[in-house]
Short mmCIF file of C-alpha atoms in Angstrom, two decimals:
data_model
loop_
_atom_site.label_atom_id
_atom_site.label_comp_id
_atom_site.label_asym_id
_atom_site.label_seq_id
_atom_site.Cartn_x
_atom_site.Cartn_y
_atom_site.Cartn_z
CA MET I 298 56.72 -0.09 18.06
CA ILE I 299 53.00 -0.87 18.18
CA ALA I 300 52.66 0.58 21.85
CA ALA I 301 54.39 3.73 20.51
CA VAL I 302 51.83 4.00 17.61
CA CYS I 303 48.75 3.35 19.96
CA ALA I 304 50.24 6.06 22.23
CA PHE I 305 50.60 8.54 19.41
CA GLY I 306 46.96 7.65 18.20
CA TRP I 307 45.61 8.24 21.62
CA ILE I 308 47.51 11.62 21.95
CA PHE I 309 46.22 12.63 18.38
CA PHE I 310 42.54 11.72 19.52
CA LEU I 311 42.71 13.61 22.76
CA ASP I 312 44.34 16.74 20.95
CA ASN I 313 41.41 16.58 18.48
CA LEU I 314 38.83 15.97 21.25
CA GLY I 315 40.14 18.94 23.10
CA SER I 316 40.23 20.98 19.68
CA ASP I 317 36.65 20.24 18.97
CA GLY I 318 35.44 21.07 22.29
CA ASP I 319 37.32 24.40 22.23
CA GLU I 320 35.82 24.99 18.86
CA GLN I 321 32.24 24.11 20.15
CA ALA I 322 32.65 26.41 23.00
CA ALA I 323 33.70 29.16 20.98
CA TYR I 324 30.65 28.85 18.72
CA LEU I 325 28.36 28.65 21.78
CA LYS I 326 30.00 31.82 23.23
CA LYS I 327 29.29 33.73 20.03
CA ALA I 328 25.82 32.30 19.95
CA GLU I 329 25.09 33.64 23.39
CA GLU I 330 26.65 36.95 22.64
CA TYR I 331 24.54 37.27 19.40
CA TYR I 332 21.44 36.12 21.26
CA SER I 333 21.90 38.75 23.95
CA GLU I 334 22.13 41.55 21.25
CA ARG I 335 19.03 39.94 19.79
CA LEU I 336 20.98 39.08 16.53
CA TYR I 337 18.95 36.09 16.09
CA GLU I 338 19.97 34.86 12.78
CA LEU I 339 23.76 35.14 13.70
CA SER I 340 23.01 33.36 16.94
CA ILE I 341 21.11 30.65 15.18
CA GLU I 342 24.17 30.01 12.78
CA GLU I 343 26.56 29.66 15.70
CA TYR I 344 24.32 27.30 17.38
CA GLU I 345 24.22 25.24 14.28
CA LYS I 346 27.88 25.19 13.95
CA ALA I 347 27.99 23.84 17.55
CA ILE I 348 25.67 21.11 17.00
CA SER I 349 27.37 20.12 13.81
CA ILE I 350 30.59 19.23 16.14
CA GLU I 351 28.53 17.15 18.62
CA PRO I 352 24.59 17.33 18.99
CA LYS I 353 23.74 17.92 22.64
CA LEU I 354 20.11 18.49 23.89
CA ASP I 355 21.06 21.68 25.80
CA ILE I 356 22.43 23.31 22.73
CA TYR I 357 19.30 22.36 20.85
CA ARG I 358 17.19 23.82 23.53
CA ALA I 359 19.17 27.14 23.14
CA LEU I 360 18.91 27.11 19.44
CA ILE I 361 15.28 26.38 19.50
CA THR I 362 14.64 29.38 21.81
CA ALA I 363 16.65 31.50 19.40
CA CYS I 364 14.61 30.37 16.47
CA GLU I 365 11.51 30.82 18.38
CA ASP I 366 12.32 34.32 19.33
CA PHE I 367 13.38 35.17 15.70
CA TYR I 368 10.00 33.70 14.39
CA ALA I 369 8.20 35.77 17.06
CA GLU I 370 9.88 38.97 15.91
CA GLU I 371 9.84 38.33 12.09
CA ARG I 372 6.72 36.15 10.86
CA THR I 373 8.60 35.27 7.63
CA SER I 374 8.89 31.96 5.70
CA ALA I 375 12.70 32.23 6.32
CA ALA I 376 12.22 32.40 10.18
CA GLN I 377 9.62 29.65 10.08
CA LYS I 378 12.21 27.43 8.14
CA ARG I 379 14.71 27.94 10.54
CA LEU I 380 12.62 26.85 13.44
CA LEU I 381 11.24 23.87 11.51
CA SER I 382 14.76 22.75 10.83
CA ALA I 383 15.83 23.07 14.38
CA TYR I 384 12.62 20.85 15.38
CA SER I 385 13.75 18.33 12.74
CA GLY I 386 17.23 18.07 13.88
CA VAL I 387 16.19 17.55 17.59
CA ASN I 388 13.68 14.95 16.44
CA ASP I 389 16.26 13.11 14.57
CA ASP I 390 19.05 13.41 17.36
CA PHE I 391 16.94 13.16 20.52
CA PRO I 392 13.70 11.35 19.41
CA GLU I 393 12.89 10.60 23.18
CA VAL I 394 12.01 14.28 23.85
CA THR I 395 8.22 14.25 23.18
CA GLU I 396 7.85 18.04 23.66
CA TYR I 397 9.78 18.93 20.42
CA TRP I 398 7.57 16.39 18.32
CA GLU I 399 4.39 18.17 19.68
CA GLN I 400 5.98 21.63 19.04
CA HIS I 401 7.10 20.64 15.48
CA ALA I 402 3.50 19.20 14.60
CA ALA I 403 1.85 22.31 16.20
CA LEU I 404 4.09 24.56 14.02
CA GLN I 405 3.13 22.60 10.80
CA ILE I 406 -0.46 22.66 11.76
CA SER I 407 -0.56 26.58 12.58
CA ALA I 408 0.89 27.08 9.20
CA GLY I 409 -1.68 24.95 7.52
CA LYS I 410 0.81 22.47 6.28
CA TYR I 411 -1.22 19.28 7.34
CA GLN I 412 0.43 16.78 5.05
CA LYS I 413 3.98 17.75 6.57
CA ALA I 414 2.28 17.68 10.09
CA MET I 415 1.12 14.24 9.36
CA THR I 416 4.74 13.21 8.29
CA VAL I 417 5.91 14.43 11.65
CA LEU I 418 3.27 12.62 13.66
CA ASN I 419 3.68 9.41 11.68
CA ALA I 420 7.58 9.51 12.37
CA ALA I 421 6.93 10.09 16.13
CA GLU I 422 4.57 7.12 16.09
CA LYS I 423 7.05 4.91 14.34
CA LYS I 424 9.71 5.77 17.05
CA GLY I 425 7.08 4.90 19.66
CA ILE I 426 6.75 8.32 21.09
CA THR I 427 3.20 8.85 22.20
CA SER I 428 1.21 11.42 24.19
CA GLU I 429 -2.39 12.86 24.65
CA LEU I 430 -1.30 15.99 22.59
CA LEU I 431 0.22 14.08 19.82
CA ALA I 432 -3.01 12.02 19.60
CA GLU I 433 -5.26 15.01 19.62
CA GLN I 434 -2.91 16.61 16.97
CA HIS I 435 -3.26 13.43 14.67
CA LYS I 436 -6.89 13.63 14.94
CA VAL I 437 -7.07 17.25 14.01
CA VAL I 438 -4.76 16.75 11.12
CA TYR I 439 -6.48 13.51 9.86
CA TRP I 440 -9.84 15.08 9.72
CA ALA I 441 -9.02 18.61 8.48
CA VAL I 442 -10.79 19.74 5.43
CA LYS I 443 -10.12 22.45 2.68
CA ALA I 444 -12.95 23.77 0.44
CA ARG I 445 -13.17 24.51 -3.22
CA TYR I 446 -15.60 27.40 -3.40
CA GLN I 447 -16.97 26.86 -7.09
CA GLU I 448 -20.83 26.87 -6.37
CA TYR I 449 -23.27 24.49 -7.75
CA GLU I 450 -27.14 24.74 -7.58
CA THR I 451 -27.37 20.88 -7.20
CA ILE I 452 -24.74 18.12 -6.98
CA SER I 453 -25.23 14.42 -6.79
CA LYS I 454 -23.12 11.21 -7.05
CA TYR I 455 -22.28 10.50 -10.61
CA ALA I 456 -20.20 7.43 -10.80
CA GLY I 457 -17.84 5.21 -8.46
CA ALA I 458 -14.87 7.11 -9.78
CA GLY I 459 -15.84 10.12 -7.45
CA ALA I 460 -17.22 12.36 -10.11
CA TYR I 461 -20.67 14.34 -9.68
CA THR I 462 -23.48 15.70 -11.78
CA VAL I 463 -23.83 19.27 -11.16
CA THR I 464 -26.15 22.03 -12.02
CA VAL I 465 -24.80 25.79 -12.97
CA ASP I 466 -27.18 28.41 -14.05
CA GLY I 467 -29.93 25.80 -14.58
CA LEU I 468 -27.77 23.51 -16.93
CA MET I 469 -26.26 20.18 -15.99
CA GLY I 470 -22.65 18.80 -16.35
CA ILE I 471 -20.21 16.67 -14.76
CA VAL I 472 -17.30 17.58 -12.57
CA SER I 473 -14.41 15.44 -11.27
CA ASN I 474 -13.91 15.03 -7.58
CA THR I 475 -11.31 17.78 -7.76
CA GLY I 476 -14.03 20.09 -9.18
CA GLU I 477 -12.72 20.01 -12.71
CA ASP I 478 -14.99 19.88 -15.59
CA VAL I 479 -15.48 16.57 -17.25
CA LEU I 480 -18.53 17.24 -19.01
CA ALA I 481 -19.21 20.97 -19.42
CA ALA I 482 -22.72 22.06 -17.97
CA LEU I 483 -24.52 22.51 -21.25
CA TYR I 484 -27.32 20.02 -20.91
CA SER I 485 -30.90 20.29 -19.70
CA TYR I 486 -30.52 16.81 -18.09
CA VAL I 487 -27.61 14.55 -17.14
CA GLY I 488 -28.19 11.09 -15.70
CA PRO I 489 -26.35 8.90 -13.47
CA ALA I 490 -23.43 6.85 -15.17
CA ASN I 491 -22.68 3.26 -14.98
CA GLU I 492 -19.18 1.74 -13.79
CA ASN I 493 -17.86 2.40 -17.46
CA GLY I 494 -18.64 6.00 -17.47
CA ASP I 495 -21.69 5.66 -19.90
CA VAL I 496 -24.30 8.39 -19.21
CA LEU I 497 -27.57 9.60 -20.59
CA VAL I 498 -27.49 13.40 -21.40
CA GLN I 499 -30.19 15.59 -23.01
CA THR I 500 -29.51 18.95 -24.92
CA VAL I 501 -31.70 22.08 -24.18
CA ASP I 502 -33.22 21.20 -27.65
CA GLY I 503 -34.58 18.07 -26.26
CA GLU I 504 -32.24 15.43 -27.98
CA ALA I 505 -31.08 12.87 -25.62
CA PHE I 506 -28.42 10.38 -26.23
CA ILE I 507 -26.13 8.10 -24.36
CA LEU I 508 -22.33 8.96 -24.22
CA ASP I 509 -19.48 6.62 -23.17
CA LYS I 510 -16.61 8.17 -21.03
CA ASP I 511 -14.84 9.50 -24.30
CA GLY I 512 -17.90 11.32 -25.41
CA VAL I 513 -18.75 8.92 -28.06
CA LYS I 514 -22.60 8.76 -28.75
CA LEU I 515 -23.79 5.19 -28.14
CA GLY I 516 -27.21 5.81 -29.18
CA ARG I 517 -29.93 8.84 -29.79
CA ILE I 518 -33.24 8.80 -28.18
CA SER I 519 -35.96 10.85 -29.84
CA ALA I 520 -38.42 11.45 -26.95
CA ARG I 521 -37.70 14.04 -24.19
CA VAL I 522 -36.43 12.42 -20.99
CA ALA I 523 -37.51 13.73 -17.60
CA GLU I 524 -35.31 11.36 -15.42
CA ALA I 525 -33.14 8.22 -15.95
CA ARG I 526 -31.14 5.60 -14.20
CA ALA I 527 -27.83 4.33 -15.15
CA TYR I 528 -27.43 2.50 -18.56
CA SER I 529 -26.58 -1.20 -18.05
CA GLU I 530 -26.84 -4.44 -19.88
CA GLY I 531 -28.17 -2.84 -23.01
CA MET I 532 -31.01 -1.03 -21.18
CA ILE I 533 -31.89 2.19 -19.34
CA ALA I 534 -34.70 2.97 -17.02
CA VAL I 535 -36.39 6.18 -17.95
CA ARG I 536 -39.44 8.40 -17.40
CA PHE I 537 -40.25 10.52 -20.40
CA GLU I 538 -41.89 13.97 -20.11
CA GLY I 539 -45.47 13.83 -20.20
CA ARG I 540 -45.60 10.32 -18.66
CA GLU I 541 -45.76 9.28 -15.10
CA ASP I 542 -44.73 5.80 -15.55
CA TRP I 543 -41.14 4.50 -15.81
CA CYS I 544 -40.15 2.12 -18.82
CA PHE I 545 -37.11 0.45 -19.93
CA ILE I 546 -35.54 1.35 -23.38
CA ASP I 547 -32.56 0.28 -25.26
CA ASN I 548 -29.86 2.76 -26.30
CA ILE I 549 -31.84 3.96 -29.40
CA GLY I 550 -35.07 4.48 -27.50
CA ASN I 551 -37.09 1.67 -28.43
CA GLU I 552 -39.43 0.86 -25.42
CA LEU I 553 -39.03 -2.69 -24.11
CA PHE I 554 -41.39 -2.92 -21.26
CA GLY I 555 -42.78 -0.28 -18.68
CA GLY I 556 -45.82 0.86 -16.84
CA PHE I 557 -43.81 0.91 -13.42
CA ALA I 558 -44.39 3.53 -10.69
CA ASP I 559 -40.43 3.55 -10.39
CA ALA I 560 -37.55 1.57 -11.74
CA GLY I 561 -33.84 0.97 -11.04
CA ARG I 562 -30.89 -0.21 -13.07
CA PHE I 563 -30.07 -3.75 -14.15
CA SER I 564 -27.50 -5.53 -12.37
CA GLY I 565 -26.73 -9.28 -12.82
CA GLY I 566 -29.75 -9.60 -15.05
CA LYS I 567 -32.17 -8.24 -12.37
CA ALA I 568 -33.68 -4.91 -11.79
CA ALA I 569 -35.94 -3.36 -8.89
CA VAL I 570 -39.16 -1.82 -10.15
CA GLN I 571 -42.16 -0.56 -8.21
CA LYS I 572 -45.59 -1.82 -9.47
CA ALA I 573 -48.68 0.60 -9.70
CA ASP I 574 -50.03 -0.76 -6.35
CA GLY I 575 -46.74 0.61 -4.73
CA SER I 576 -45.12 -2.88 -4.06
CA TRP I 577 -41.59 -3.55 -5.19
CA ILE I 578 -40.37 -6.57 -7.17
CA LEU I 579 -37.35 -7.78 -8.95
CA ILE I 580 -37.64 -8.37 -12.83
CA GLY I 581 -35.52 -10.11 -15.43
CA THR I 582 -34.07 -8.58 -18.62
CA THR I 583 -37.45 -9.58 -20.53
CA GLY I 584 -39.55 -7.61 -17.89
CA GLU I 585 -40.79 -10.87 -16.00
CA GLN I 586 -40.88 -11.01 -12.26
CA THR I 587 -38.13 -13.12 -11.03
CA SER I 588 -39.70 -14.52 -7.91
CA ALA I 589 -42.94 -14.48 -5.86
CA ASN I 590 -41.34 -12.22 -3.25
CA SER I 591 -42.70 -8.57 -3.15
CA TYR I 592 -41.86 -5.78 -0.81
CA GLU I 593 -43.43 -2.71 0.72
CA GLY I 594 -40.28 -0.65 0.21
CA MET I 595 -36.72 -1.22 -1.58
CA LEU I 596 -33.96 1.23 -1.27
CA LEU I 597 -32.25 2.11 -4.46
CA GLY I 598 -28.84 3.64 -4.85
CA GLU I 599 -28.00 6.83 -6.63
CA ASP I 600 -27.76 5.21 -10.00
CA GLY I 601 -30.76 2.93 -9.43
CA SER I 602 -28.92 -0.07 -8.23
CA TYR I 603 -30.86 -2.20 -5.74
CA ILE I 604 -27.80 -3.62 -4.21
CA ASN I 605 -25.63 -1.14 -2.19
CA GLY I 606 -22.59 -1.86 -0.19
CA SER I 607 -23.26 -5.80 -0.98
CA ARG I 608 -26.58 -5.23 0.99
CA LEU I 609 -30.24 -5.08 0.04
CA MET I 610 -32.56 -2.90 2.15
CA LEU I 611 -36.14 -4.13 1.75
CA LYS I 612 -39.30 -3.22 3.82
CA LYS I 613 -41.85 -6.17 4.41
CA ASN I 614 -44.62 -6.55 7.03
CA GLY I 615 -43.99 -2.96 8.12
CA ALA I 616 -40.23 -3.71 8.95
CA TRP I 617 -37.25 -2.98 7.03
CA GLY I 618 -34.83 -5.89 6.84
CA LEU I 619 -31.06 -6.17 5.67
CA TYR I 620 -30.10 -8.87 3.14
CA ASP I 621 -27.07 -10.00 1.49
CA ALA I 622 -26.61 -10.10 -2.19
CA SER I 623 -28.00 -13.67 -2.51
CA GLY I 624 -31.30 -12.37 -0.94
CA GLU I 625 -30.60 -14.13 2.51
CA MET I 626 -32.06 -12.10 5.41
CA LEU I 627 -29.45 -10.69 7.91
CA GLY I 628 -31.78 -9.22 10.36
CA THR I 629 -34.65 -6.84 10.78
CA ILE I 630 -34.28 -3.02 11.44
CA ALA I 631 -36.66 -1.45 13.87
CA ALA I 632 -36.66 1.74 11.99
CA GLU I 633 -39.02 4.31 10.46
CA GLU I 634 -36.46 5.27 7.62
CA ILE I 635 -32.99 4.03 6.65
CA ASP I 636 -30.11 5.41 4.43
CA LEU I 637 -28.07 3.96 1.81
CA CYS I 638 -25.60 1.36 2.71
CA ARG I 639 -22.13 2.65 1.83
CA GLN I 640 -19.76 1.42 4.33
CA SER I 641 -19.89 -0.71 7.49
CA ALA I 642 -22.56 1.61 9.42
CA ILE I 643 -25.88 2.58 8.06
CA ALA I 644 -27.87 5.77 9.28
CA TYR I 645 -31.52 4.71 10.42
CA LYS I 646 -34.44 6.75 12.05
CA LYS I 647 -36.04 5.53 15.11
CA ASP I 648 -38.72 7.51 17.33
CA GLY I 649 -37.69 10.64 15.19
CA LYS I 650 -34.08 10.43 15.85
CA TRP I 651 -31.21 9.21 13.69
CA GLY I 652 -28.56 6.83 14.77
CA PHE I 653 -26.31 4.10 13.05
CA MET I 654 -26.30 0.32 12.80
CA LYS I 655 -23.90 -2.17 11.47
CA ARG I 656 -24.55 -4.04 8.40
CA SER I 657 -25.61 -6.98 10.44
CA GLY I 658 -28.45 -4.95 12.05
CA GLU I 659 -26.78 -4.41 15.42
CA VAL I 660 -27.05 -0.87 16.82
CA PHE I 661 -23.68 1.02 16.28
CA ILE I 662 -24.60 4.39 17.60
CA GLU I 663 -27.75 5.16 19.39
CA PRO I 664 -30.31 7.52 17.63
CA GLN I 665 -29.77 11.12 18.68
CA TYR I 666 -29.30 13.32 15.82
CA GLU I 667 -32.04 15.34 13.82
CA ASP I 668 -30.74 13.66 10.51
CA ALA I 669 -27.91 11.67 9.32
CA ARG I 670 -26.13 10.06 6.31
CA SER I 671 -24.57 6.65 6.48
CA PHE I 672 -20.74 6.28 6.99
CA SER I 673 -18.39 6.71 3.93
CA CYS I 674 -14.60 6.79 4.06
CA GLY I 675 -14.83 6.53 7.96
CA ALA I 676 -17.02 9.86 8.53
CA ALA I 677 -20.69 10.34 8.55
CA ALA I 678 -22.77 13.55 8.19
CA VAL I 679 -24.99 14.35 11.08
CA LYS I 680 -27.46 17.14 11.83
CA GLN I 681 -28.03 19.02 15.18
CA ASN I 682 -29.94 22.27 15.82
CA GLY I 683 -30.44 22.73 12.12
CA LYS I 684 -26.89 22.34 11.03
CA TRP I 685 -24.73 19.43 9.53
CA GLY I 686 -21.36 18.53 10.81
CA PHE I 687 -19.33 15.07 10.67
CA ILE I 688 -18.53 12.36 13.17
CA ASN I 689 -16.03 9.48 12.87
CA THR I 690 -16.90 5.69 13.73
CA ASP I 691 -16.21 6.53 17.46
CA GLY I 692 -19.07 8.99 17.42
CA GLU I 693 -16.58 11.96 18.01
CA LEU I 694 -17.45 15.31 16.35
CA ILE I 695 -14.67 15.71 13.63
CA ILE I 696 -16.01 18.62 11.79
CA ASP I 697 -18.16 21.15 13.40
CA PHE I 698 -21.92 21.90 12.76
CA ILE I 699 -21.16 24.60 10.13
CA TYR I 700 -23.05 23.34 7.08
CA ASP I 701 -26.67 23.89 5.78
CA ASP I 702 -26.50 20.37 4.10
CA ALA I 703 -23.73 17.67 3.59
CA GLY I 704 -23.52 14.39 1.59
CA TYR I 705 -20.90 11.59 1.72
CA PHE I 706 -17.24 11.48 1.32
CA GLU I 707 -16.03 9.62 -1.64
CA LYS I 708 -13.04 7.71 -2.18
CA GLY I 709 -11.19 10.51 -3.62
CA GLY I 710 -11.49 12.51 -0.42
CA SER I 711 -14.32 14.93 -1.60
CA CYS I 712 -17.77 15.70 -0.21
CA PRO I 713 -20.59 18.09 -1.22
CA VAL I 714 -21.70 20.43 1.35
CA ILE I 715 -23.77 23.79 1.50
CA PRO I 716 -21.61 26.19 3.65
CA GLU I 717 -23.37 28.27 6.01
CA GLY I 718 -24.85 31.39 4.23
CA GLN I 719 -24.33 29.98 0.80
CA SER I 720 -27.31 28.99 -1.38
CA GLY I 721 -25.42 26.35 -3.40
CA TYR I 722 -23.25 23.44 -2.90
CA SER I 723 -19.32 23.39 -2.81
CA LEU I 724 -16.91 20.46 -2.43
CA ILE I 725 -14.77 19.96 0.57
CA TYR I 726 -11.72 17.67 0.57
CA TRP I 727 -9.45 15.96 3.18
CA THR I 728 -6.24 17.82 3.40
CA VAL I 729 -4.11 14.65 3.94
CA SER I 730 -4.51 11.28 2.15
CA HIS I 731 -6.80 8.93 3.80
#
């Protein structure tokens, strides 16, 4: 009895196997006939039916050929969708065939669908599929940028959240790293903000006040402000109109101490100031010098911080030095100029050319550029032949020399640039998440 059942089962299986094979052959015959008549959509449908019975690589090859010819004849989203679906299918069923991963990614890239291209490339990598072309495609996709063409007369770093102070028609405001208004450009002056979003602004009528991130006034300042640093620890460094010196005031404009040639923001109870003789020192919250050390130069951040990227950059005895946050010297820098420390590699100038060093002071990329910005988010702006482009940490050019000026990439993926032929700044963005 058991033998009889098993025999019947095998007969049933073989009958169905033959039936499926005949059905698949019929679909393939129709597909080839439609293809010969250039009825590509009908041909594609028959190939897809054949694959649904049993995926085979040679059927996929025929399907993809039909899809490619259909897309070449009709550059429509429907034709593109068919081809992308065919690539997805062959990637799933025959992942070892590298060429179809490459073609799939290439189609997504040519369509400007960089995030989807990255999904394809990441899937190939997870399956252990590699090639020189896939590596090159990954590089292209990862470093591709898009632009938002709102134009600003000036743009500068505003806060760590990736927002910017901008100037539009002579008035200042704040935009987010996506270019949306945070504070409308209605002010004669907007200073840098602190980590909480507190910022000094001044109306065209000359009234200055400090706003928190919700727009609540924290204090009013009666005198007209020409320039300011970030508000911190209850004080803010300002330079008033009609005065050349910097002073520190509280949030309602009371002057606490001053007479400095330049001044930064307070951090951890200390602030950097430049004395009238040009030397730099650190002072405490009552204006007293905190140590006997003085320096020929001290590099301040955009908000006036004397610590940037956990490093101090100080000049003494004609040489720049890197120091950690505790003030311990890490090494000297044989440089004429240095840029802010934002990440692991700092731009520096030597013998008229710019290169990069690690935060330890070790040379990272030899000086070779006309100008440079320090690395941020894995990229650095560099200048050659009067134009700015971007390199990665391997020193490879990832964005061509097409800008008249360029800044730093922020964590939100944005960077201010002046496109060639444009008078003002715009923002560019990574097309895929970094």
